[in-house]
Coordinates of C-alpha atoms and ligand atoms in Angstrom, one line a residue:
M3 CA -18.2 3.7 -16.8
T4 CA -19.8 0.4 -16.1
A5 CA -21.1 -0.9 -12.5
D6 CA -18.1 -3.0 -11.9
A7 CA -15.7 -0.2 -12.9
P8 CA -12.9 -0.1 -10.1
R9 CA -13.8 2.7 -7.6
I10 CA -11.3 5.2 -6.8
L11 CA -11.4 7.9 -4.0
L12 CA -9.5 10.9 -4.9
V13 CA -8.4 13.1 -2.1
E14 CA -7.2 16.5 -3.4
D15 CA -8.0 19.7 -1.8
E16 CA -6.4 21.8 -4.9
P17 CA -9.2 22.0 -7.1
T18 CA -7.5 22.4 -10.6
I19 CA -5.3 19.2 -9.6
A20 CA -8.5 17.4 -8.3
R21 CA -10.7 18.2 -11.5
A22 CA -7.8 17.3 -14.4
V23 CA -7.1 13.6 -12.2
A24 CA -10.9 13.1 -11.7
D25 CA -11.5 13.9 -15.7
R26 CA -8.6 11.4 -16.6
L27 CA -9.5 9.0 -14.3
A28 CA -13.0 8.7 -15.3
A29 CA -12.0 8.7 -18.9
E30 CA -9.8 5.9 -18.4
G31 CA -13.1 3.8 -17.1
F32 CA -12.8 4.4 -13.1
A33 CA -15.7 5.3 -11.1
V34 CA -14.5 8.1 -9.1
D35 CA -15.5 9.8 -5.8
T36 CA -13.7 12.8 -4.6
A37 CA -13.0 14.5 -1.2
A38 CA -11.1 17.8 -0.4
D39 CA -10.3 17.6 3.3
G40 CA -9.3 15.0 5.8
P41 CA -12.7 14.1 7.7
A42 CA -14.7 14.1 4.2
A43 CA -11.7 11.8 2.9
V44 CA -12.5 9.2 5.8
E45 CA -16.6 9.6 5.5
R46 CA -16.4 8.9 1.6
A47 CA -14.1 6.0 2.1
R48 CA -16.4 4.7 4.7
A49 CA -19.7 5.3 2.7
G50 CA -18.2 4.3 -1.1
E51 CA -15.5 1.3 -0.3
P52 CA -13.3 2.3 -3.0
H53 CA -11.1 -0.1 -4.6
L54 CA -8.2 2.3 -4.1
I55 CA -7.6 5.8 -2.3
V56 CA -5.4 8.4 -4.4
L57 CA -4.3 10.8 -1.2
D58 CA -2.8 14.1 -1.3
V59 CA -0.9 14.3 1.8
M60 CA -1.2 18.0 3.0
L61 CA -5.2 18.6 3.5
P62 CA -7.4 20.7 5.7
G63 CA -8.7 19.2 8.5
F64 CA -6.1 16.2 9.1
D65 CA -3.4 15.3 6.8
G66 CA -3.1 12.4 4.6
L67 CA -1.4 10.5 7.1
E68 CA -4.1 10.5 9.7
V69 CA -6.6 9.7 6.7
C70 CA -4.7 6.7 5.8
R71 CA -4.3 5.6 9.5
R72 CA -8.3 5.7 10.1
V73 CA -9.5 4.5 6.9
Q74 CA -6.8 1.4 7.3
A75 CA -8.0 0.9 10.7
E76 CA -11.3 0.0 9.5
R77 CA -10.6 -1.8 6.3
P78 CA -7.5 -2.6 4.3
V79 CA -7.6 -0.5 1.0
P80 CA -4.6 0.3 -1.4
V81 CA -3.5 4.0 -0.9
L82 CA -1.3 5.6 -3.5
M83 CA -0.1 8.8 -1.8
L84 CA 0.6 12.3 -3.8
T85 CA 3.5 14.2 -2.1
A86 CA 4.6 17.6 -2.8
R87 CA 8.8 16.5 -3.0
D88 CA 10.7 13.9 -3.1
D89 CA 12.3 14.7 0.5
E90 CA 8.4 14.3 1.9
T91 CA 8.2 11.1 0.2
D92 CA 11.3 9.7 2.2
L93 CA 10.0 11.5 5.4
L94 CA 6.4 9.4 4.8
V95 CA 8.5 6.4 4.1
G96 CA 10.7 6.8 7.1
L97 CA 7.4 6.8 9.2
G98 CA 6.2 3.5 7.3
V99 CA 2.5 5.1 7.1
G100 CA 1.4 2.2 4.8
A101 CA 0.6 3.6 1.8
D102 CA 1.0 0.9 -1.1
D103 CA 2.9 3.5 -3.5
Y104 CA 3.9 7.0 -3.8
V105 CA 3.8 9.5 -6.5
T106 CA 5.5 12.8 -6.7
K107 CA 4.0 15.8 -7.9
P108 CA 4.3 17.1 -10.4
F109 CA 3.3 14.0 -12.1
S110 CA 2.1 13.0 -15.6
M111 CA -1.2 11.6 -15.6
R112 CA 0.1 8.5 -17.9
E113 CA 2.4 7.8 -14.5
L114 CA -0.5 8.4 -12.2
V115 CA -3.1 5.9 -14.3
A116 CA 0.1 3.2 -14.8
R117 CA 0.8 3.2 -11.0
I118 CA -3.0 2.9 -10.1
R119 CA -3.6 0.1 -12.5
A120 CA 0.0 -1.7 -11.1
V121 CA -1.6 -1.6 -7.5
L122 CA -5.0 -2.8 -8.4
R123 CA -3.5 -5.8 -10.3
R124 CA -1.7 -6.7 -7.4
V125 CA -4.4 -6.7 -5.1
E126 CA -6.8 -8.4 -7.4
R127 CA -4.5 -11.1 -7.8
P128 CA -4.2 -14.0 -5.3
A129 CA -1.6 -13.1 -3.1
A130 CA 2.1 -13.9 -4.1
G131 CA 3.0 -17.3 -2.9
G132 CA 1.6 -19.0 -0.1
G133 CA -0.9 -21.2 -1.7
P134 CA -4.1 -22.3 -0.7
A135 CA -3.4 -23.7 2.6
P136 CA -2.5 -21.6 5.4
V137 CA 1.2 -21.0 6.2
R138 CA 3.0 -21.2 9.5
V139 CA 6.5 -19.4 10.1
G140 CA 7.1 -19.4 13.8
P141 CA 4.3 -17.8 15.7
L142 CA 2.8 -16.4 12.1
E143 CA -0.1 -18.0 10.3
L144 CA -0.8 -16.7 7.0
D145 CA -3.6 -17.4 4.8
A146 CA -2.8 -16.4 1.4
R147 CA -6.7 -16.9 -0.1
A148 CA -8.1 -14.8 2.6
R149 CA -5.6 -12.5 3.0
R150 CA -5.3 -13.0 6.7
V151 CA -2.4 -13.2 9.2
R152 CA -2.3 -13.8 13.0
R153 CA 0.4 -13.6 15.1
D154 CA 0.3 -15.8 18.2
G155 CA -3.5 -16.7 17.3
R156 CA -4.3 -12.9 17.1
E157 CA -5.5 -11.4 14.0
V158 CA -3.4 -8.5 12.6
H159 CA -4.6 -6.1 10.2
L160 CA -2.0 -5.5 7.2
T161 CA -2.5 -3.2 4.0
P162 CA -2.6 -5.3 0.9
T163 CA 1.1 -4.7 0.2
E164 CA 1.9 -5.4 3.7
F165 CA 0.6 -8.5 3.1
D166 CA 2.0 -9.7 -0.2
L167 CA 5.4 -8.2 1.0
L168 CA 5.0 -10.8 4.3
A169 CA 3.8 -13.8 2.2
C170 CA 6.8 -13.3 -0.3
L171 CA 9.1 -13.3 2.4
A172 CA 7.1 -16.4 3.9
R173 CA 7.4 -18.2 0.9
N174 CA 11.2 -17.5 1.0
R175 CA 11.7 -17.9 4.6
G176 CA 15.1 -18.4 5.7
A177 CA 16.4 -16.9 2.7
V178 CA 17.7 -13.2 2.3
L179 CA 16.0 -11.6 -0.7
T180 CA 17.3 -8.3 -2.0
R181 CA 15.1 -4.9 -2.3
A182 CA 15.5 -5.6 -6.2
V183 CA 13.6 -8.9 -5.9
L184 CA 11.1 -7.8 -3.6
L185 CA 10.2 -4.9 -5.8
E186 CA 9.7 -7.1 -8.9
Q187 CA 8.2 -9.9 -7.0
V188 CA 5.5 -7.9 -4.9
W189 CA 5.5 -4.4 -6.9
D190 CA 5.8 -6.0 -10.3
W191 CA 8.6 -3.3 -11.0
A192 CA 11.6 -4.3 -13.1
D193 CA 13.8 -1.4 -12.0
A194 CA 15.1 -1.0 -8.5
S195 CA 14.5 3.0 -8.2
G196 CA 11.7 2.5 -5.7
T197 CA 13.6 0.6 -3.1
R198 CA 12.7 2.7 -0.3
V199 CA 9.1 1.6 -0.7
V200 CA 10.3 -1.7 0.2
D201 CA 12.1 -0.2 3.3
S202 CA 8.8 1.7 4.4
H203 CA 6.6 -1.7 4.0
V204 CA 9.3 -3.8 6.1
K205 CA 9.1 -0.9 8.8
A206 CA 5.2 -1.0 8.9
L207 CA 5.2 -4.8 9.0
R208 CA 7.6 -4.3 12.0
R209 CA 5.2 -2.4 13.9
K210 CA 2.2 -4.4 13.8
L211 CA 3.8 -7.9 13.7
G212 CA 6.7 -7.1 16.0
P213 CA 10.5 -6.3 15.5
D214 CA 11.7 -9.9 15.9
L215 CA 10.5 -11.6 12.8
I216 CA 12.1 -9.9 9.8
R217 CA 15.6 -9.5 9.9
T218 CA 17.8 -6.9 7.8
V219 CA 21.0 -8.0 6.1
H220 CA 22.9 -5.3 5.8
G221 CA 23.9 -4.1 2.1
V222 CA 21.6 -7.1 1.0
G223 CA 18.1 -7.1 1.5
Y224 CA 15.6 -8.8 4.2
S225 CA 14.6 -12.3 5.5
L226 CA 11.7 -13.9 7.7
E227 CA 13.3 -16.1 10.2
A228 CA 12.5 -19.4 9.5
A229 CA 10.2 -21.4 12.0
S230 CA 12.1 -22.2 15.4
Ligands
CA28 CA1 -2.8 19.5 -0.6

């Protein structure tokens, strides 16, 4: 572990899983901090400013959704959520909770590490598209370099993935992008197995930016309306 190792906060209340995951992440060169309940997770996230949070859903105190909400309200930080079942993932996706990715238990360590690296890679690079100058689309202003967005002059806080998705739609404004294309461009996934993750983030963007900007083209995908 070096001083500039990516910091991961692991939030998991099952000691066996927590230990196994923490050991593996440390072996992979990450600086690992842990928490075993909701309040401790929020406190550790505030104190340690992790680069990414691996977050179990069912926790003592309050659950992973509430942790996600509280942490994201203070600072945008990528969240990889650990779910107990596929239908739990569907449920969370439906709620648009703002996690950047989901991994269902039981998972392989190799898969978890690959997903963590993929999220960190995405967040480290400049936001997809956009370029250096702020871009205006209707009431939106996107600053890709600072990763900031305003609607009608008011700043809106987005998670890193939400920002990347919005930037991708903005770069292609007026065009319809399929879920598979968005997955590849925003998430770097070549296969389309995670299309519900796209739906989750669109839902979150609509909640934060208003329902009128991103259009669903049924059976095809999404588009950001061109400036009017
Ligand atoms: Ca749990």
